[in-house]
Short mmCIF file of C-alpha atoms in Angstrom, two decimals:
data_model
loop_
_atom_site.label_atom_id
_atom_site.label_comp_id
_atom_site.label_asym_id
_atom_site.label_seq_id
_atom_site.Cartn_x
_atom_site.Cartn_y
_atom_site.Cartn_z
CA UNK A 1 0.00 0.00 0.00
CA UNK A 2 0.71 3.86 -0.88
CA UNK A 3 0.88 6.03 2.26
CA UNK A 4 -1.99 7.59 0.79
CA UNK A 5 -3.85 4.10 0.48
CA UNK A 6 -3.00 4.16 4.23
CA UNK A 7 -4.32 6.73 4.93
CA UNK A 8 -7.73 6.43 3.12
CA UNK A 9 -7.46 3.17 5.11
CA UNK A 10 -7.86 5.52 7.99
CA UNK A 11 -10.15 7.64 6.34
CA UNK A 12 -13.53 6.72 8.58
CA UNK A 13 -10.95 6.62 11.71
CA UNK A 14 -10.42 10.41 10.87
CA UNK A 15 -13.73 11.38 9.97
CA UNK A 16 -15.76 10.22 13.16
CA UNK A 17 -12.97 12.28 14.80
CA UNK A 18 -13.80 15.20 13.00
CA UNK A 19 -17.34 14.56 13.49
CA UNK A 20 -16.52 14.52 17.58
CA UNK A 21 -14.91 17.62 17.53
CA UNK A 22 -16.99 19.77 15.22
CA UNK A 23 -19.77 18.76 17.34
CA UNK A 24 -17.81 19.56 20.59
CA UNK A 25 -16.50 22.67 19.77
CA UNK A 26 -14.78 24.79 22.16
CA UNK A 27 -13.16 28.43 22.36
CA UNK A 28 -9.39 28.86 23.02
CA UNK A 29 -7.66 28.16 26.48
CA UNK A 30 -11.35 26.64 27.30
CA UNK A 31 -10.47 23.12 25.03
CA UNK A 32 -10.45 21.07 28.49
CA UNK A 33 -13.45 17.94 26.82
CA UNK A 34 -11.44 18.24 23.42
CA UNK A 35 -7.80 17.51 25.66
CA UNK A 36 -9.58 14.99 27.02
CA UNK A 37 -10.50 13.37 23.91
CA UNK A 38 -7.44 13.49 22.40
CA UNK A 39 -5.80 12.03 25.19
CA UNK A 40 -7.93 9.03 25.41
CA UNK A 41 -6.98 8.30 21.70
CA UNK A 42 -3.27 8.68 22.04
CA UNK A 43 -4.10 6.22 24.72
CA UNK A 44 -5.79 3.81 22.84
CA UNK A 45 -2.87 4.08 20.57
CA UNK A 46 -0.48 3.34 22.89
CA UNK A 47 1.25 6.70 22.10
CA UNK A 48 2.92 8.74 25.39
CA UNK A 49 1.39 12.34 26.07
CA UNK A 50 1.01 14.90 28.69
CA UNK A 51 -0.43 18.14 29.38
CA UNK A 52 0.75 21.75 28.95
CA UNK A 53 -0.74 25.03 30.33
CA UNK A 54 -3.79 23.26 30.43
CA UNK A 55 -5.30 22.73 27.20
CA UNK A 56 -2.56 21.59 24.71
CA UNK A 57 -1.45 18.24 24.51
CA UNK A 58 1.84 16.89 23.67
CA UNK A 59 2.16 13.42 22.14
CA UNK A 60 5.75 11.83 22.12
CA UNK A 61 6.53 8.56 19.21
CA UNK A 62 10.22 7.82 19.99
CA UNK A 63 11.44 5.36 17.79
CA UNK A 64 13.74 4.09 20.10
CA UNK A 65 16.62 4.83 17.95
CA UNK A 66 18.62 7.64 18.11
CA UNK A 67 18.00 10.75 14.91
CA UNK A 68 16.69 13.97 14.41
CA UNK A 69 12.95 14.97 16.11
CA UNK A 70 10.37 16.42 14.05
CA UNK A 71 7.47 18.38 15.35
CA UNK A 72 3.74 17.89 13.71
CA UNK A 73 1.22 21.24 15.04
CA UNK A 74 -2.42 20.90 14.82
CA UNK A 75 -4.63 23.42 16.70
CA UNK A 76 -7.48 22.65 18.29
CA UNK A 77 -9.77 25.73 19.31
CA UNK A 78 -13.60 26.93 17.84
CA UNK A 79 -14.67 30.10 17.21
CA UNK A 80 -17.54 32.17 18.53
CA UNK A 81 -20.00 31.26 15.58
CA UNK A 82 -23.36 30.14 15.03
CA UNK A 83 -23.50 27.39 13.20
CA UNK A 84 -26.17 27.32 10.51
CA UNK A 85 -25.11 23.77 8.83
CA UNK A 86 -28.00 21.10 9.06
CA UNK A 87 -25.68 18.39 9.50
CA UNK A 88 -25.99 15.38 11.65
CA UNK A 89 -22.10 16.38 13.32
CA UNK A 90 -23.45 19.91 13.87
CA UNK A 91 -22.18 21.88 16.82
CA UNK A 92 -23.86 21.19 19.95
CA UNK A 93 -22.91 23.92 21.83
CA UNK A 94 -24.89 27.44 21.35
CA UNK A 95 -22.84 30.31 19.67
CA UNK A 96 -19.28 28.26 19.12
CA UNK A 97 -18.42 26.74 15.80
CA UNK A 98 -15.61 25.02 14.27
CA UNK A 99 -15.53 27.41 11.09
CA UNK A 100 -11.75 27.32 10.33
CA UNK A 101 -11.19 23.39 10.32
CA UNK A 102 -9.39 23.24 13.33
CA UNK A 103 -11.26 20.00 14.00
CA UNK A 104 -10.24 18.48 11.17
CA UNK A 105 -7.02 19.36 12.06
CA UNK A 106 -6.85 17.56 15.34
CA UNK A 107 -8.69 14.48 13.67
CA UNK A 108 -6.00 13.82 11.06
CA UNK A 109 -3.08 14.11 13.43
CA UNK A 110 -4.59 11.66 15.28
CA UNK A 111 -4.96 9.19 11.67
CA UNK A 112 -1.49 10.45 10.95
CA UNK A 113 0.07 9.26 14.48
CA UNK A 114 -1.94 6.05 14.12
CA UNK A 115 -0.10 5.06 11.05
CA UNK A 116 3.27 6.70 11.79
CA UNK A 117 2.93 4.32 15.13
CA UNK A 118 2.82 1.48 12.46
CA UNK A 119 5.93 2.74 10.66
CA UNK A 120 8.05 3.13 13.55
CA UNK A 121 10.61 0.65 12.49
CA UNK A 122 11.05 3.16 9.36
CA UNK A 123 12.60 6.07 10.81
CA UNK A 124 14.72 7.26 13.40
CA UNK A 125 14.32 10.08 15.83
CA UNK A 126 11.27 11.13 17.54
CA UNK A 127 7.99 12.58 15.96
CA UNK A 128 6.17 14.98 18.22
CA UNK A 129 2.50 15.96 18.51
CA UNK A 130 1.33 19.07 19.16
CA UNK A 131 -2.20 19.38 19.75
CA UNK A 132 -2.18 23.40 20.58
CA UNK A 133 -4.88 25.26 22.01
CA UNK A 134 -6.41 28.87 21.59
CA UNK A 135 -4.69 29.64 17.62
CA UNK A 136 -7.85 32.11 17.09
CA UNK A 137 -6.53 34.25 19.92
CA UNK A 138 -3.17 34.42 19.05
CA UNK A 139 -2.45 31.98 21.92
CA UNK A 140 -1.21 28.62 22.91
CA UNK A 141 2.22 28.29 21.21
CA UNK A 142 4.05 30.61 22.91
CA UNK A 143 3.39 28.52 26.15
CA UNK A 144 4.28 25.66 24.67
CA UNK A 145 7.25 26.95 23.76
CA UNK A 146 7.83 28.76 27.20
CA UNK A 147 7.74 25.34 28.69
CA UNK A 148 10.48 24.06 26.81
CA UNK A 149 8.70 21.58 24.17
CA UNK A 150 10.48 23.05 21.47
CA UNK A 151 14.44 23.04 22.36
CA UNK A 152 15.04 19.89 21.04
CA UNK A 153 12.88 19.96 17.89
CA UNK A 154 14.89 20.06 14.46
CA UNK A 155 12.07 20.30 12.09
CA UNK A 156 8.40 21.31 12.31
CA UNK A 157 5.68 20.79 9.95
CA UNK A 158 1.64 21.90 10.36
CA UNK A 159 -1.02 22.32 7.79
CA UNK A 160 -4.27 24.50 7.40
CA UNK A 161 -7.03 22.54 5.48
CA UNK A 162 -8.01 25.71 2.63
CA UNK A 163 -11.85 25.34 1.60
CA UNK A 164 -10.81 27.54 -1.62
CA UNK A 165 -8.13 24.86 -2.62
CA UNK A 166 -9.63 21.30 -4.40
CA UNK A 167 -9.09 17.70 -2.18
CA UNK A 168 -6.29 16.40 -3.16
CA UNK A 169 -3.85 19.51 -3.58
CA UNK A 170 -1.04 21.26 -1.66
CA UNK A 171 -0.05 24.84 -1.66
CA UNK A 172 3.56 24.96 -0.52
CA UNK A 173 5.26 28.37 -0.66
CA UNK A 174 8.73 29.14 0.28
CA UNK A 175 9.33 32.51 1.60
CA UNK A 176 6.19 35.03 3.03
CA UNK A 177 3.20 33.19 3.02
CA UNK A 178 1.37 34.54 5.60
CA UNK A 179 1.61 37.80 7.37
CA UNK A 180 2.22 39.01 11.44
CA UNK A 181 -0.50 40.10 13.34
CA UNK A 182 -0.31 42.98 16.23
CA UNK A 183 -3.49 43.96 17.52
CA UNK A 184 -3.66 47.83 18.44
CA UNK A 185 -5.72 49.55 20.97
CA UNK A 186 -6.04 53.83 21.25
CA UNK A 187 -7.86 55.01 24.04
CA UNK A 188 -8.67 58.71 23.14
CA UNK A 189 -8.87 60.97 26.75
CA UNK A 190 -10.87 64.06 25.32
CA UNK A 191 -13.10 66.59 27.04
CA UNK A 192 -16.69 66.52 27.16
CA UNK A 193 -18.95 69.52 25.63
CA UNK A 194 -22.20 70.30 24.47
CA UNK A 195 -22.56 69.36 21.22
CA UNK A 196 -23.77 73.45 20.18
CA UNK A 197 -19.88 74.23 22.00
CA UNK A 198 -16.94 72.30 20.45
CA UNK A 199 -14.87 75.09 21.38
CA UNK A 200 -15.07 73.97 25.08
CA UNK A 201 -14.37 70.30 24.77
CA UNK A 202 -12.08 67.92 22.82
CA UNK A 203 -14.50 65.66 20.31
CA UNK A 204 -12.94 62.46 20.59
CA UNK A 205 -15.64 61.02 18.09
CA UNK A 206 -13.49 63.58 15.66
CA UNK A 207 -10.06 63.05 16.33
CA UNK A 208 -10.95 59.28 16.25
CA UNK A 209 -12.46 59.73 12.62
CA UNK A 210 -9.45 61.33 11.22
CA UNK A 211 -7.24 58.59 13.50
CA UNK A 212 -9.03 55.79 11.28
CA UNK A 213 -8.85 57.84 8.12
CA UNK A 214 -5.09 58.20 8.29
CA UNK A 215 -4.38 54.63 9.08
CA UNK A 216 -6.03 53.52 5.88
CA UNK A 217 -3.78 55.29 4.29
CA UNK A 218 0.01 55.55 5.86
CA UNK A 219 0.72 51.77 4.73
CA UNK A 220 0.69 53.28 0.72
CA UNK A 221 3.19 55.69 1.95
CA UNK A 222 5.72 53.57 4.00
CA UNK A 223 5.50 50.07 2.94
CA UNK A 224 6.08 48.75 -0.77
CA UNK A 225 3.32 47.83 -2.80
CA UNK A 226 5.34 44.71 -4.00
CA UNK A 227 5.90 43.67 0.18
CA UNK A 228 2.12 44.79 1.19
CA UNK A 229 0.94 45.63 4.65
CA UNK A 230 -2.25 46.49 6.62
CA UNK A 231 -3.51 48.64 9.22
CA UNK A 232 -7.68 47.92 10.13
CA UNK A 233 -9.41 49.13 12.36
CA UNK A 234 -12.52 46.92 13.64
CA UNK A 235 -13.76 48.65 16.32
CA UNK A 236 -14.66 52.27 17.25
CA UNK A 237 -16.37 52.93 20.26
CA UNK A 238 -17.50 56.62 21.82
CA UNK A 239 -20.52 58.73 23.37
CA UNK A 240 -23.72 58.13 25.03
CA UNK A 241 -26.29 60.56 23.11
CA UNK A 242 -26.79 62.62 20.30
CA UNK A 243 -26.40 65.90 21.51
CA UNK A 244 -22.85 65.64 23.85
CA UNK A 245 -19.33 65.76 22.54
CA UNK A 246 -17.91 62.78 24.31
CA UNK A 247 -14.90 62.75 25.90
CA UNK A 248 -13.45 59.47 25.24
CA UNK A 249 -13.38 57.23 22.19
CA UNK A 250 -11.76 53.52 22.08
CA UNK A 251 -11.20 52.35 18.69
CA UNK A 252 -9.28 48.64 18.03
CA UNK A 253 -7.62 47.21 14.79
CA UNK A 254 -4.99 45.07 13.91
CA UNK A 255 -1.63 45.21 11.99
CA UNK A 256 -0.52 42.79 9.27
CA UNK A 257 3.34 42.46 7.68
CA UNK A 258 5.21 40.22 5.74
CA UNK A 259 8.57 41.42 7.57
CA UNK A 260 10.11 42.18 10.74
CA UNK A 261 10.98 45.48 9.87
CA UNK A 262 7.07 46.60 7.91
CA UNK A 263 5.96 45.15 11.10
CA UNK A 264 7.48 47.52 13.55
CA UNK A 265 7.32 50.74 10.96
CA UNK A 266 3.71 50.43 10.93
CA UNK A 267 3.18 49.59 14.65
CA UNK A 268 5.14 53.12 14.98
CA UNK A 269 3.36 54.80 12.76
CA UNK A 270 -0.36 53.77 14.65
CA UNK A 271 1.46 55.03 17.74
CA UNK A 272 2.50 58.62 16.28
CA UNK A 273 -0.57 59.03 14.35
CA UNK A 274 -2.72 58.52 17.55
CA UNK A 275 -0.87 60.73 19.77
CA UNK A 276 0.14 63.57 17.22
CA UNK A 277 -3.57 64.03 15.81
CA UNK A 278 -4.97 63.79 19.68
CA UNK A 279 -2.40 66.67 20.90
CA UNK A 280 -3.88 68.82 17.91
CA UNK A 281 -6.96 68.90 18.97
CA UNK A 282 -6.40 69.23 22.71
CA UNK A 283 -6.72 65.60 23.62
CA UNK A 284 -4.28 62.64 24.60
CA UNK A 285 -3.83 58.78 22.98
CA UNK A 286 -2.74 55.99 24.78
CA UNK A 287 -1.81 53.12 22.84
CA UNK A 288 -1.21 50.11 23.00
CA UNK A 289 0.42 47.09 20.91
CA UNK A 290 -0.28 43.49 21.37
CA UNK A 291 2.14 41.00 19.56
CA UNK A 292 -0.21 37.90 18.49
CA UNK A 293 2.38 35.99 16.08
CA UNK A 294 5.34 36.39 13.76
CA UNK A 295 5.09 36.45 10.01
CA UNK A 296 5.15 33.10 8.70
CA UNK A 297 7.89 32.38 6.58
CA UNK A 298 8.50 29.33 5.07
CA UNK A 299 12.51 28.59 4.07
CA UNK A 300 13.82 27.19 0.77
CA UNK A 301 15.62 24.50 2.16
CA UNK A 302 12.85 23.09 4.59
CA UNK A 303 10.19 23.54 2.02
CA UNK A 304 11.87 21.82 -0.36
CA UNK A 305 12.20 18.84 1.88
CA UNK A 306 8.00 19.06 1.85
CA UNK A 307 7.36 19.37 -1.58
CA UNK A 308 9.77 16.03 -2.28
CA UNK A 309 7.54 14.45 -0.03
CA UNK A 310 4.25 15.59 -1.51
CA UNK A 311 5.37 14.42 -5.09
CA UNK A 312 5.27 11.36 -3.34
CA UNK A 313 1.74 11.35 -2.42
CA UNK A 314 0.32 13.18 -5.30
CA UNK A 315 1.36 13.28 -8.85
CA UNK A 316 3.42 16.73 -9.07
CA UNK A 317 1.08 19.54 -11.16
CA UNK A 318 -1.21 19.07 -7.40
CA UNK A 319 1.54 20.47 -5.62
CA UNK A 320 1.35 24.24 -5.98
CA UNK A 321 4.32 26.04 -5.16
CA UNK A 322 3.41 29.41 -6.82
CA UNK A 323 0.29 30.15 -4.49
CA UNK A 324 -0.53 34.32 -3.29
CA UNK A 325 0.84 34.99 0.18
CA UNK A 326 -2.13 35.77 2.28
CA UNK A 327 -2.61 38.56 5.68
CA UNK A 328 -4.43 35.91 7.33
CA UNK A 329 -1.93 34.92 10.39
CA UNK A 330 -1.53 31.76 12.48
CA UNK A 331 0.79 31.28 15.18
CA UNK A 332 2.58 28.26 13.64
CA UNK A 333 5.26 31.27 13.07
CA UNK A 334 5.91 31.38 16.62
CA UNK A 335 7.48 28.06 16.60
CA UNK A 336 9.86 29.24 13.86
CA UNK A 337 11.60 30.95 16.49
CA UNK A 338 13.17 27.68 17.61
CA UNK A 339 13.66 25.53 14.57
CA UNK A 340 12.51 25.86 10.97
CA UNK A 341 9.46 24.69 9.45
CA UNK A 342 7.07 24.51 6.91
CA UNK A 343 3.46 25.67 6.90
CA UNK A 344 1.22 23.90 4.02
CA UNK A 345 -2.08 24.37 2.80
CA UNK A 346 -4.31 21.48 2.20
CA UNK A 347 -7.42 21.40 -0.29
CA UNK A 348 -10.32 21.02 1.64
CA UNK A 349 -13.09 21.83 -1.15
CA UNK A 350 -14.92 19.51 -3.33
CA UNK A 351 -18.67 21.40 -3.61
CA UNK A 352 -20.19 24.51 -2.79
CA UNK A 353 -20.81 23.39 0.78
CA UNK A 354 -16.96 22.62 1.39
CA UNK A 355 -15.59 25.71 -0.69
CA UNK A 356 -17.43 28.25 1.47
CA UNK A 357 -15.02 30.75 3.08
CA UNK A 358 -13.46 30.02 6.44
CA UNK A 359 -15.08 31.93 9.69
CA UNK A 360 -18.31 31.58 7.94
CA UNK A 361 -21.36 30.12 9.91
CA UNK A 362 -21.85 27.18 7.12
CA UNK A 363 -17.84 26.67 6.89
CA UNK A 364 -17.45 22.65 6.16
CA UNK A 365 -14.55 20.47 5.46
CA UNK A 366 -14.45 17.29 2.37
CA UNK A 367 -13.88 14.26 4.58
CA UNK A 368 -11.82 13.44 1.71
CA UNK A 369 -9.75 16.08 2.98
CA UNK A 370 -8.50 14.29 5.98
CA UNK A 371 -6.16 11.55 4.44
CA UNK A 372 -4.48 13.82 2.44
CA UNK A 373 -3.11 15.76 5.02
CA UNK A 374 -2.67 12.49 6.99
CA UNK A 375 -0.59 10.98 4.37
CA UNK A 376 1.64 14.30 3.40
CA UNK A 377 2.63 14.25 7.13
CA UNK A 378 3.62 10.71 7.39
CA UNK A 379 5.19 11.18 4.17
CA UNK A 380 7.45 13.37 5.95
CA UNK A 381 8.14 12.24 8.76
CA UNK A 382 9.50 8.85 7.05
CA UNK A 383 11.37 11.46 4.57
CA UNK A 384 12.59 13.28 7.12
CA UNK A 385 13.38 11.16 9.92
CA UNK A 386 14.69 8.38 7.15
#
């Protein structure tokens, strides 16, 4: 048998998985039935895990033989969705969805460490499993690696299933492929007025308007058009009635980047903008920065090593190597920071149902999906670890 023919052997194995968790779903750091679940299969499997921070779950297959160790990431958190899918696996629990495949993501690493179990006379080394918690909220991988589960990794791998992408293709892009994410806060401090009086107050509905209108534009000005960057905001809060200047405003965004150095240039650039255009109006900013994840950037070297491997599984014009980068983030970057990696995108669509857009209330995965990624991972780790 193919690895692939493997892995459609595990195929139903995968699927009721899915099925668990998409009808289990729970938000990030609150994954405590889904750690559970997991555990009990590594269990079954006879596969060593533990517990860290309290909802991610590290699974350990040591081949007994001394090599390399290569780490496999799937996250495992929902989202705060209401599912509309009439489905028989539909979520049970009210307002929280799996709409970004994240199930299906902790399903086939469990098919995958099934059959790399099988295969452990075929490599050397040590294949870790990271089942990692709270992705949507920019959390979960930096505790992991705070507790040390990283040091001794040489390689890591993880995939995103991609509804716009057909079952039974890759994308693998070296270089940017997806961006950082910072999320910004600017708490305007203004002074309250009657609205007939702006002359005796500080409008921070005002200075907030022309704070949002100058961030949509500063990224033309400082960042190449051929590197990209973004600066959003989401969220503009102020004032309790229609006839009263208010005197404070909150407004919240985010900041996207393909580099280290975009990154912090626009990150300073929200900063002086707030606090500039709030002292010329009589008012004061404070802002604040959050760092949610590094860029993703995938090297030549490592994913060259993947896209060997995926030859292996599918014939070579499904392996696209010349897909967009994207300013959706993921965390997966973080772990970058400790040994390189590759980040792969895995078709997930096969009909209208399973090509809607992720974070969409009737987001579904192809069940067909499943062994693909199941089989590109095993495919490297017995590549890899050879």
């Amino acid at each position: 048998m193919s690895i692939l023919d493997e892995a459609f052997a595990q195929k139903e194995y995968m699927v009721s998985q899915r099925n668990y968790f998409h009808a289990h779903p729970e938000l990030g750091l609150q994954e405590f039935n889904t750690c559970n679940h997991i555990e009990e299969e590594l269990e079954k499997a006879g596969i060593k895990f533990h517990r860290v921070a309290g909802t991610n779950v590290i699974g350990e297959i040591d081949s007994g033989r001394p090599g390399k160790t290569l780490l496999i990431r799937a996250d495992i958190d929902a989202l705060p969705i209401q599912e509309k899918n009439e489905v028989p696996y539909k979520s049970q629990n009210d307002g929280i969805m799996h709409a970004c495949g994240h199930d299906g993501h902790a399903a086939y690493l469990l098919g995958a460490a099934k059959i790399i179990k099988e295969h452990i006379a075929d490599f050397t080394g040590k294949v870790i499993l990271c089942f990692q918690a709270a992705e949507e909220i920019g959390k979960g991988a930096r505790d992991i690696l705070a507790a040390g589960e990283v040091d001794n990794v040489d390689r890591i791998f993880g995939i995103h299933f991609a509804s716009g992408l057909d079952v039974g293709k890759y994308g693998i892009k070296s270089g940017p492929d997806m961006a950082s994410c910072d999320r910004f806060k600017i708490t305007i401090h203004g002074k309250a007025a009657h609205i007939t009086t702006p002359q005796s107050g500080a409008d921070s509905v005002f200075i907030g308007a022309l704070i949002t209108t100058q961030l949509q534009t500063v990224v033309s000005r400082l960042v190449s058009p051929v590197e990209g960057g973004i600066i959003g905001v989401g969220s503009f809060h102020s004032g309790t009635t229609y006839n009263i200047i208010p005197g404070e405003a909150e407004l919240e965004g985010t900041i996207r980047a393909f580099s280290a150095v975009n990154r912090k240039k626009l990150a300073d650039a929200v900063t002086k903008i707030a606090q500039d255009t709030a002292a010329t109006y009589g008012a004061t900013a404070d802002v604040s920065i959050e760092d949610i994840c590094d860029p993703c950037t995938n090297p030549a070297d490592t994913t060259a090593e993947v896209i060997e491997s995926a030859k292996k599984v599918v014939p070579a014009e499904n392996v696209l190597t010349n897909i967009d980068k994207r300013f959706g983030s993921d965390n997966f970057a973080d772990y970058m920071r400790k040994a390189p990696g590759t980040y792969v995108h895995v078709g997930s669509g096969d009909s209208d149902a399973t090509r809607v857009p992720h974070h969409n209330e009737r987001f579904d995965l192809s069940p067909d999906g499943l062994p693909y990624a199941a089989a590109l991972a095993v495919q490297y780790v017995l590549d890899y670890l050879k």
